């Protein structure tokens, strides 16, 4: 197993490519996470558009550098828009991220809608341990949107899911794990308050999409997004006490990270 952090050259290289590209990133996400997702993308130099207005799901995926779909948006927009957007991204060859929020938590109609998106070959699938264990077929899901499993417990499940789907699969936790089915990269760090800020996990999918936009190595780009997230969270945690101040400081720290930093 490999380990990677903000200090690794590959992370800085991926972040430099993102900064240089300044990509347009399109997303479908739930209303709870939309604001934080947009602010995180803006903080790293990407340009977000979020939502399923009229023909956006048909047009924006092809125009975007990358896209993400957070399936909790199924509760706040037309469910058909997710399939339309995923199909458009797949047809255009646009890299995209699938975040299967709460899959396996006991809602079979919803689970079926989530699984149907796998036909459009997401570049990356990211989620918590319970979600990815459930999506892989290796066990049940969590309690609603909350995980009941640890990221360490999901390593074999995400490797299997990656081999099955052809996607990079990333699980979040105290240590994040990212795999292409063969290689596994671990990213440690962060701050426990990420689990206490609404939309923090959902917004990681947006950041991964931004890192995919320059079209480099998808495994390393996904690992770099996790490393950047962990570094910003660690810095924010070191200078704040509560969850609200942490959330603000976290976006601040993302905006202040510099790939040329010594």
PDB file of C-alpha atoms in Angstrom:
ATOM      1  CA  UNK A   1       0.000   0.000   0.000  1.00  0.00           C
ATOM      2  CA  UNK A   2       1.239   3.465  -0.918  1.00  0.00           C
ATOM      3  CA  UNK A   3       0.882   6.594   1.211  1.00  0.00           C
ATOM      4  CA  UNK A   4       0.544  10.120  -0.103  1.00  0.00           C
ATOM      5  CA  UNK A   5       0.234  13.585   1.452  1.00  0.00           C
ATOM      6  CA  UNK A   6       0.243  17.272   0.586  1.00  0.00           C
ATOM      7  CA  UNK A   7       4.051  17.226   0.631  1.00  0.00           C
ATOM      8  CA  UNK A   8       4.335  14.719  -2.225  1.00  0.00           C
ATOM      9  CA  UNK A   9       5.458  16.054  -5.573  1.00  0.00           C
ATOM     10  CA  UNK A  10       2.632  14.281  -7.425  1.00  0.00           C
ATOM     11  CA  UNK A  11       0.055  16.108  -5.309  1.00  0.00           C
ATOM     12  CA  UNK A  12       1.668  19.486  -6.023  1.00  0.00           C
ATOM     13  CA  UNK A  13       1.878  18.622  -9.721  1.00  0.00           C
ATOM     14  CA  UNK A  14      -1.827  17.706  -9.882  1.00  0.00           C
ATOM     15  CA  UNK A  15      -2.787  20.860  -8.003  1.00  0.00           C
ATOM     16  CA  UNK A  16      -0.659  22.995 -10.333  1.00  0.00           C
ATOM     17  CA  UNK A  17      -2.436  21.463 -13.324  1.00  0.00           C
ATOM     18  CA  UNK A  18      -5.805  22.278 -11.765  1.00  0.00           C
ATOM     19  CA  UNK A  19      -4.769  25.853 -11.043  1.00  0.00           C
ATOM     20  CA  UNK A  20      -3.501  26.306 -14.600  1.00  0.00           C
ATOM     21  CA  UNK A  21      -6.656  24.859 -16.141  1.00  0.00           C
ATOM     22  CA  UNK A  22      -9.174  26.813 -14.038  1.00  0.00           C
ATOM     23  CA  UNK A  23     -11.804  24.313 -15.219  1.00  0.00           C
ATOM     24  CA  UNK A  24     -15.530  24.636 -15.526  1.00  0.00           C
ATOM     25  CA  UNK A  25     -16.967  21.889 -13.300  1.00  0.00           C
ATOM     26  CA  UNK A  26     -20.622  20.939 -13.514  1.00  0.00           C
ATOM     27  CA  UNK A  27     -22.471  19.185 -10.723  1.00  0.00           C
ATOM     28  CA  UNK A  28     -25.756  17.778  -9.544  1.00  0.00           C
ATOM     29  CA  UNK A  29     -25.828  17.762  -5.768  1.00  0.00           C
ATOM     30  CA  UNK A  30     -28.301  18.152  -2.933  1.00  0.00           C
ATOM     31  CA  UNK A  31     -29.355  21.581  -1.754  1.00  0.00           C
ATOM     32  CA  UNK A  32     -27.640  21.026   1.600  1.00  0.00           C
ATOM     33  CA  UNK A  33     -24.206  20.636   0.013  1.00  0.00           C
ATOM     34  CA  UNK A  34     -24.487  22.970  -2.983  1.00  0.00           C
ATOM     35  CA  UNK A  35     -23.165  26.115  -1.324  1.00  0.00           C
ATOM     36  CA  UNK A  36     -20.127  24.476   0.252  1.00  0.00           C
ATOM     37  CA  UNK A  37     -19.364  22.544  -2.939  1.00  0.00           C
ATOM     38  CA  UNK A  38     -19.395  25.748  -4.982  1.00  0.00           C
ATOM     39  CA  UNK A  39     -17.222  27.605  -2.485  1.00  0.00           C
ATOM     40  CA  UNK A  40     -14.678  24.780  -2.377  1.00  0.00           C
ATOM     41  CA  UNK A  41     -14.413  24.766  -6.163  1.00  0.00           C
ATOM     42  CA  UNK A  42     -14.003  28.531  -6.240  1.00  0.00           C
ATOM     43  CA  UNK A  43     -11.360  28.311  -3.503  1.00  0.00           C
ATOM     44  CA  UNK A  44      -9.122  26.129  -5.670  1.00  0.00           C
ATOM     45  CA  UNK A  45      -9.649  28.113  -8.869  1.00  0.00           C
ATOM     46  CA  UNK A  46     -12.387  26.115 -10.588  1.00  0.00           C
ATOM     47  CA  UNK A  47     -15.659  27.515 -11.906  1.00  0.00           C
ATOM     48  CA  UNK A  48     -18.779  25.687 -10.723  1.00  0.00           C
ATOM     49  CA  UNK A  49     -22.273  25.372 -12.093  1.00  0.00           C
ATOM     50  CA  UNK A  50     -24.727  23.333 -10.036  1.00  0.00           C
ATOM     51  CA  UNK A  51     -28.264  22.248 -10.811  1.00  0.00           C
ATOM     52  CA  UNK A  52     -30.629  20.683 -13.332  1.00  0.00           C
ATOM     53  CA  UNK A  53     -32.130  23.808 -14.877  1.00  0.00           C
ATOM     54  CA  UNK A  54     -33.913  23.077 -18.179  1.00  0.00           C
ATOM     55  CA  UNK A  55     -31.351  21.511 -20.568  1.00  0.00           C
ATOM     56  CA  UNK A  56     -28.248  21.906 -18.386  1.00  0.00           C
ATOM     57  CA  UNK A  57     -27.941  18.133 -17.797  1.00  0.00           C
ATOM     58  CA  UNK A  58     -27.895  17.581 -21.573  1.00  0.00           C
ATOM     59  CA  UNK A  59     -25.514  20.410 -22.493  1.00  0.00           C
ATOM     60  CA  UNK A  60     -23.177  21.201 -19.592  1.00  0.00           C
ATOM     61  CA  UNK A  61     -21.491  17.792 -19.199  1.00  0.00           C
ATOM     62  CA  UNK A  62     -19.962  18.071 -22.673  1.00  0.00           C
ATOM     63  CA  UNK A  63     -18.879  21.665 -22.067  1.00  0.00           C
ATOM     64  CA  UNK A  64     -17.386  20.989 -18.641  1.00  0.00           C
ATOM     65  CA  UNK A  65     -13.871  19.901 -17.813  1.00  0.00           C
ATOM     66  CA  UNK A  66     -15.402  17.393 -15.411  1.00  0.00           C
ATOM     67  CA  UNK A  67     -18.664  16.656 -13.607  1.00  0.00           C
ATOM     68  CA  UNK A  68     -19.896  15.139 -10.388  1.00  0.00           C
ATOM     69  CA  UNK A  69     -23.227  13.619  -9.403  1.00  0.00           C
ATOM     70  CA  UNK A  70     -24.145  13.412  -5.745  1.00  0.00           C
ATOM     71  CA  UNK A  71     -27.157  11.119  -5.774  1.00  0.00           C
ATOM     72  CA  UNK A  72     -28.753  12.800  -2.769  1.00  0.00           C
ATOM     73  CA  UNK A  73     -29.780  15.386  -5.351  1.00  0.00           C
ATOM     74  CA  UNK A  74     -32.479  12.891  -6.291  1.00  0.00           C
ATOM     75  CA  UNK A  75     -34.451  14.325  -3.394  1.00  0.00           C
ATOM     76  CA  UNK A  76     -34.324  17.866  -4.703  1.00  0.00           C
ATOM     77  CA  UNK A  77     -34.501  17.678  -8.487  1.00  0.00           C
ATOM     78  CA  UNK A  78     -35.941  15.608 -11.300  1.00  0.00           C
ATOM     79  CA  UNK A  79     -34.473  12.115 -11.005  1.00  0.00           C
ATOM     80  CA  UNK A  80     -34.265  11.776 -14.777  1.00  0.00           C
ATOM     81  CA  UNK A  81     -31.727  14.615 -14.904  1.00  0.00           C
ATOM     82  CA  UNK A  82     -29.096  12.385 -13.306  1.00  0.00           C
ATOM     83  CA  UNK A  83     -29.305   9.811 -16.045  1.00  0.00           C
ATOM     84  CA  UNK A  84     -29.330  12.533 -18.689  1.00  0.00           C
ATOM     85  CA  UNK A  85     -26.219  14.162 -17.238  1.00  0.00           C
ATOM     86  CA  UNK A  86     -24.378  10.866 -16.788  1.00  0.00           C
ATOM     87  CA  UNK A  87     -25.225   9.817 -20.346  1.00  0.00           C
ATOM     88  CA  UNK A  88     -24.075  13.173 -21.732  1.00  0.00           C
ATOM     89  CA  UNK A  89     -20.768  12.991 -19.840  1.00  0.00           C
ATOM     90  CA  UNK A  90     -20.173   9.411 -20.969  1.00  0.00           C
ATOM     91  CA  UNK A  91     -20.963  10.272 -24.593  1.00  0.00           C
ATOM     92  CA  UNK A  92     -18.684  13.317 -24.548  1.00  0.00           C
ATOM     93  CA  UNK A  93     -15.850  11.549 -22.745  1.00  0.00           C
ATOM     94  CA  UNK A  94     -16.048  13.994 -19.851  1.00  0.00           C
ATOM     95  CA  UNK A  95     -14.601  12.546 -16.622  1.00  0.00           C
ATOM     96  CA  UNK A  96     -17.197  12.360 -13.878  1.00  0.00           C
ATOM     97  CA  UNK A  97     -17.551  11.419 -10.235  1.00  0.00           C
ATOM     98  CA  UNK A  98     -20.382   9.392  -8.711  1.00  0.00           C
ATOM     99  CA  UNK A  99     -21.149   9.890  -5.007  1.00  0.00           C
ATOM    100  CA  UNK A 100     -23.760   7.244  -4.094  1.00  0.00           C
ATOM    101  CA  UNK A 101     -25.050   8.872  -0.919  1.00  0.00           C
ATOM    102  CA  UNK A 102     -26.891   6.485   1.449  1.00  0.00           C
ATOM    103  CA  UNK A 103     -26.964   3.627  -1.038  1.00  0.00           C
ATOM    104  CA  UNK A 104     -27.777   0.386   0.754  1.00  0.00           C
ATOM    105  CA  UNK A 105     -29.564   2.121   3.621  1.00  0.00           C
ATOM    106  CA  UNK A 106     -32.866   0.393   2.961  1.00  0.00           C
ATOM    107  CA  UNK A 107     -34.491   2.368   0.125  1.00  0.00           C
ATOM    108  CA  UNK A 108     -34.680  -0.087  -2.815  1.00  0.00           C
ATOM    109  CA  UNK A 109     -36.158   2.281  -5.410  1.00  0.00           C
ATOM    110  CA  UNK A 110     -33.480   4.861  -4.663  1.00  0.00           C
ATOM    111  CA  UNK A 111     -30.767   2.180  -4.701  1.00  0.00           C
ATOM    112  CA  UNK A 112     -31.919   1.055  -8.126  1.00  0.00           C
ATOM    113  CA  UNK A 113     -31.695   4.601  -9.457  1.00  0.00           C
ATOM    114  CA  UNK A 114     -28.174   4.946  -8.078  1.00  0.00           C
ATOM    115  CA  UNK A 115     -27.003   1.639  -9.523  1.00  0.00           C
ATOM    116  CA  UNK A 116     -28.422   2.525 -12.940  1.00  0.00           C
ATOM    117  CA  UNK A 117     -25.836   5.315 -13.203  1.00  0.00           C
ATOM    118  CA  UNK A 118     -23.003   2.777 -13.220  1.00  0.00           C
ATOM    119  CA  UNK A 119     -23.936   2.000 -16.842  1.00  0.00           C
ATOM    120  CA  UNK A 120     -22.474   5.390 -17.780  1.00  0.00           C
ATOM    121  CA  UNK A 121     -19.014   4.463 -16.509  1.00  0.00           C
ATOM    122  CA  UNK A 122     -18.101   6.998 -13.813  1.00  0.00           C
ATOM    123  CA  UNK A 123     -14.414   7.837 -13.731  1.00  0.00           C
ATOM    124  CA  UNK A 124     -14.430   7.883  -9.931  1.00  0.00           C
ATOM    125  CA  UNK A 125     -16.818   6.540  -7.320  1.00  0.00           C
ATOM    126  CA  UNK A 126     -16.391   8.054  -3.867  1.00  0.00           C
ATOM    127  CA  UNK A 127     -18.245   7.599  -0.617  1.00  0.00           C
ATOM    128  CA  UNK A 128     -18.112   6.445   2.960  1.00  0.00           C
ATOM    129  CA  UNK A 129     -17.359   2.874   3.966  1.00  0.00           C
ATOM    130  CA  UNK A 130     -20.953   1.675   4.361  1.00  0.00           C
ATOM    131  CA  UNK A 131     -22.013   3.119   1.014  1.00  0.00           C
ATOM    132  CA  UNK A 132     -19.177   1.521  -0.907  1.00  0.00           C
ATOM    133  CA  UNK A 133     -19.445  -1.820   0.856  1.00  0.00           C
ATOM    134  CA  UNK A 134     -23.140  -1.859  -0.075  1.00  0.00           C
ATOM    135  CA  UNK A 135     -22.518  -0.766  -3.666  1.00  0.00           C
ATOM    136  CA  UNK A 136     -19.925  -3.520  -4.052  1.00  0.00           C
ATOM    137  CA  UNK A 137     -22.428  -6.096  -2.806  1.00  0.00           C
ATOM    138  CA  UNK A 138     -20.212  -7.020   0.132  1.00  0.00           C
ATOM    139  CA  UNK A 139     -22.663  -5.999   2.873  1.00  0.00           C
ATOM    140  CA  UNK A 140     -25.447  -3.734   4.046  1.00  0.00           C
ATOM    141  CA  UNK A 141     -25.375   0.057   4.032  1.00  0.00           C
ATOM    142  CA  UNK A 142     -25.272   2.483   6.927  1.00  0.00           C
ATOM    143  CA  UNK A 143     -27.870   4.391   8.892  1.00  0.00           C
ATOM    144  CA  UNK A 144     -29.236   6.928   6.450  1.00  0.00           C
ATOM    145  CA  UNK A 145     -26.304   8.986   5.200  1.00  0.00           C
ATOM    146  CA  UNK A 146     -24.042   7.966   8.112  1.00  0.00           C
ATOM    147  CA  UNK A 147     -21.540   5.144   7.890  1.00  0.00           C
ATOM    148  CA  UNK A 148     -21.534   2.277  10.363  1.00  0.00           C
ATOM    149  CA  UNK A 149     -18.286   0.832   9.001  1.00  0.00           C
ATOM    150  CA  UNK A 150     -14.723   2.139   9.084  1.00  0.00           C
ATOM    151  CA  UNK A 151     -12.709   2.994   6.005  1.00  0.00           C
ATOM    152  CA  UNK A 152     -10.199   0.284   6.948  1.00  0.00           C
ATOM    153  CA  UNK A 153     -13.033  -2.264   6.688  1.00  0.00           C
ATOM    154  CA  UNK A 154     -13.805  -1.256   3.108  1.00  0.00           C
ATOM    155  CA  UNK A 155     -10.436  -1.705   1.390  1.00  0.00           C
ATOM    156  CA  UNK A 156     -11.160  -5.093  -0.156  1.00  0.00           C
ATOM    157  CA  UNK A 157     -14.698  -4.018  -1.095  1.00  0.00           C
ATOM    158  CA  UNK A 158     -13.478  -0.924  -2.941  1.00  0.00           C
ATOM    159  CA  UNK A 159     -10.850  -2.936  -4.783  1.00  0.00           C
ATOM    160  CA  UNK A 160     -13.546  -5.345  -5.929  1.00  0.00           C
ATOM    161  CA  UNK A 161     -15.866  -2.478  -6.908  1.00  0.00           C
ATOM    162  CA  UNK A 162     -13.070  -0.854  -8.908  1.00  0.00           C
ATOM    163  CA  UNK A 163     -12.366  -4.055 -10.799  1.00  0.00           C
ATOM    164  CA  UNK A 164     -16.083  -4.544 -11.479  1.00  0.00           C
ATOM    165  CA  UNK A 165     -16.827  -1.016 -12.716  1.00  0.00           C
ATOM    166  CA  UNK A 166     -13.487   0.121 -14.119  1.00  0.00           C
ATOM    167  CA  UNK A 167     -13.715   3.235 -11.931  1.00  0.00           C
ATOM    168  CA  UNK A 168     -11.258   4.605  -9.432  1.00  0.00           C
ATOM    169  CA  UNK A 169     -12.929   4.047  -6.050  1.00  0.00           C
ATOM    170  CA  UNK A 170     -12.221   6.180  -2.984  1.00  0.00           C
ATOM    171  CA  UNK A 171     -13.460   5.681   0.562  1.00  0.00           C
ATOM    172  CA  UNK A 172     -13.365   8.464   3.160  1.00  0.00           C
ATOM    173  CA  UNK A 173     -12.585   8.039   6.840  1.00  0.00           C
ATOM    174  CA  UNK A 174      -9.882   8.774   9.410  1.00  0.00           C
ATOM    175  CA  UNK A 175      -7.635   7.376   6.674  1.00  0.00           C
ATOM    176  CA  UNK A 176      -8.874   7.648   3.095  1.00  0.00           C
ATOM    177  CA  UNK A 177      -8.155   4.851   0.626  1.00  0.00           C
ATOM    178  CA  UNK A 178      -8.119   5.223  -3.151  1.00  0.00           C
ATOM    179  CA  UNK A 179      -7.740   2.310  -5.571  1.00  0.00           C
ATOM    180  CA  UNK A 180      -7.787   1.337  -9.217  1.00  0.00           C
ATOM    181  CA  UNK A 181      -8.386  -2.273  -8.260  1.00  0.00           C
ATOM    182  CA  UNK A 182      -4.684  -3.060  -8.024  1.00  0.00           C
ATOM    183  CA  UNK A 183      -2.872  -0.124  -6.421  1.00  0.00           C
ATOM    184  CA  UNK A 184      -4.167   1.235  -3.125  1.00  0.00           C
ATOM    185  CA  UNK A 185      -3.170   4.714  -1.947  1.00  0.00           C
ATOM    186  CA  UNK A 186      -3.742   5.803   1.653  1.00  0.00           C
ATOM    187  CA  UNK A 187      -4.224   9.441   2.693  1.00  0.00           C
ATOM    188  CA  UNK A 188      -4.142  10.179   6.411  1.00  0.00           C
ATOM    189  CA  UNK A 189      -4.819  13.402   8.279  1.00  0.00           C
ATOM    190  CA  UNK A 190      -7.700  15.825   8.178  1.00  0.00           C
ATOM    191  CA  UNK A 191      -9.841  16.717  11.176  1.00  0.00           C
ATOM    192  CA  UNK A 192     -12.753  14.920  12.849  1.00  0.00           C
ATOM    193  CA  UNK A 193     -14.914  18.039  12.419  1.00  0.00           C
ATOM    194  CA  UNK A 194     -15.229  17.271   8.714  1.00  0.00           C
ATOM    195  CA  UNK A 195     -17.862  14.770   9.867  1.00  0.00           C
ATOM    196  CA  UNK A 196     -19.698  17.561  11.711  1.00  0.00           C
ATOM    197  CA  UNK A 197     -19.976  20.015   8.807  1.00  0.00           C
ATOM    198  CA  UNK A 198     -22.951  19.408   6.536  1.00  0.00           C
ATOM    199  CA  UNK A 199     -21.867  18.748   2.979  1.00  0.00           C
ATOM    200  CA  UNK A 200     -18.148  18.279   3.681  1.00  0.00           C
ATOM    201  CA  UNK A 201     -18.114  14.724   2.368  1.00  0.00           C
ATOM    202  CA  UNK A 202     -20.388  15.602  -0.535  1.00  0.00           C
ATOM    203  CA  UNK A 203     -18.133  18.496  -1.504  1.00  0.00           C
ATOM    204  CA  UNK A 204     -15.124  16.205  -1.758  1.00  0.00           C
ATOM    205  CA  UNK A 205     -16.761  14.759  -4.870  1.00  0.00           C
ATOM    206  CA  UNK A 206     -16.755  18.237  -6.411  1.00  0.00           C
ATOM    207  CA  UNK A 207     -13.074  18.702  -5.610  1.00  0.00           C
ATOM    208  CA  UNK A 208     -12.193  15.314  -7.101  1.00  0.00           C
ATOM    209  CA  UNK A 209     -13.976  16.339 -10.295  1.00  0.00           C
ATOM    210  CA  UNK A 210     -11.891  19.513 -10.460  1.00  0.00           C
ATOM    211  CA  UNK A 211      -8.704  17.471 -10.134  1.00  0.00           C
ATOM    212  CA  UNK A 212      -9.860  15.172 -12.944  1.00  0.00           C
ATOM    213  CA  UNK A 213     -10.449  18.056 -15.361  1.00  0.00           C
ATOM    214  CA  UNK A 214      -6.823  18.399 -16.575  1.00  0.00           C
ATOM    215  CA  UNK A 215      -7.070  14.742 -17.738  1.00  0.00           C
ATOM    216  CA  UNK A 216      -3.993  13.385 -15.988  1.00  0.00           C
ATOM    217  CA  UNK A 217      -3.685  10.063 -14.166  1.00  0.00           C
ATOM    218  CA  UNK A 218      -7.132   9.602 -12.580  1.00  0.00           C
ATOM    219  CA  UNK A 219      -5.848   7.558  -9.640  1.00  0.00           C
ATOM    220  CA  UNK A 220      -3.214  10.130  -8.698  1.00  0.00           C
ATOM    221  CA  UNK A 221      -5.597  13.032  -9.313  1.00  0.00           C
ATOM    222  CA  UNK A 222      -8.154  11.489  -6.956  1.00  0.00           C
ATOM    223  CA  UNK A 223      -5.507  10.834  -4.312  1.00  0.00           C
ATOM    224  CA  UNK A 224      -4.262  14.417  -4.701  1.00  0.00           C
ATOM    225  CA  UNK A 225      -7.769  15.781  -4.071  1.00  0.00           C
ATOM    226  CA  UNK A 226      -7.956  13.766  -0.851  1.00  0.00           C
ATOM    227  CA  UNK A 227      -4.493  14.935   0.216  1.00  0.00           C
ATOM    228  CA  UNK A 228      -5.433  18.571  -0.398  1.00  0.00           C
ATOM    229  CA  UNK A 229      -8.654  18.121   1.587  1.00  0.00           C
ATOM    230  CA  UNK A 230      -6.788  16.533   4.495  1.00  0.00           C
ATOM    231  CA  UNK A 231      -4.136  19.249   4.558  1.00  0.00           C
ATOM    232  CA  UNK A 232      -6.659  22.096   4.516  1.00  0.00           C
ATOM    233  CA  UNK A 233      -8.730  20.401   7.237  1.00  0.00           C
ATOM    234  CA  UNK A 234      -5.658  19.852   9.397  1.00  0.00           C
ATOM    235  CA  UNK A 235      -4.625  23.497   9.095  1.00  0.00           C
ATOM    236  CA  UNK A 236      -8.155  24.712   9.792  1.00  0.00           C
ATOM    237  CA  UNK A 237      -8.455  22.424  12.800  1.00  0.00           C
ATOM    238  CA  UNK A 238      -5.231  23.724  14.290  1.00  0.00           C
ATOM    239  CA  UNK A 239      -6.576  27.265  14.538  1.00  0.00           C
ATOM    240  CA  UNK A 240     -10.259  26.815  15.412  1.00  0.00           C
ATOM    241  CA  UNK A 241     -12.350  25.394  18.243  1.00  0.00           C
ATOM    242  CA  UNK A 242     -15.937  24.943  17.079  1.00  0.00           C
ATOM    243  CA  UNK A 243     -17.550  23.439  14.016  1.00  0.00           C
ATOM    244  CA  UNK A 244     -18.796  26.677  12.427  1.00  0.00           C
ATOM    245  CA  UNK A 245     -15.443  28.418  12.662  1.00  0.00           C
ATOM    246  CA  UNK A 246     -13.801  25.239  11.382  1.00  0.00           C
ATOM    247  CA  UNK A 247     -16.040  25.187   8.295  1.00  0.00           C
ATOM    248  CA  UNK A 248     -15.104  28.763   7.419  1.00  0.00           C
ATOM    249  CA  UNK A 249     -11.426  28.195   8.127  1.00  0.00           C
ATOM    250  CA  UNK A 250     -11.464  25.055   5.996  1.00  0.00           C
ATOM    251  CA  UNK A 251     -12.535  26.976   2.888  1.00  0.00           C
ATOM    252  CA  UNK A 252      -9.999  29.673   3.779  1.00  0.00           C
ATOM    253  CA  UNK A 253      -7.190  27.142   3.984  1.00  0.00           C
ATOM    254  CA  UNK A 254      -8.137  25.583   0.654  1.00  0.00           C
ATOM    255  CA  UNK A 255      -7.961  29.016  -0.936  1.00  0.00           C
ATOM    256  CA  UNK A 256      -4.541  29.677   0.638  1.00  0.00           C
ATOM    257  CA  UNK A 257      -2.824  26.425  -0.330  1.00  0.00           C
ATOM    258  CA  UNK A 258      -0.197  27.048  -3.003  1.00  0.00           C
ATOM    259  CA  UNK A 259       1.319  24.222  -5.078  1.00  0.00           C
ATOM    260  CA  UNK A 260       4.617  26.143  -5.064  1.00  0.00           C
ATOM    261  CA  UNK A 261       4.656  26.308  -1.252  1.00  0.00           C
ATOM    262  CA  UNK A 262       8.027  25.244   0.160  1.00  0.00           C
TER     263      UNK A 262
END
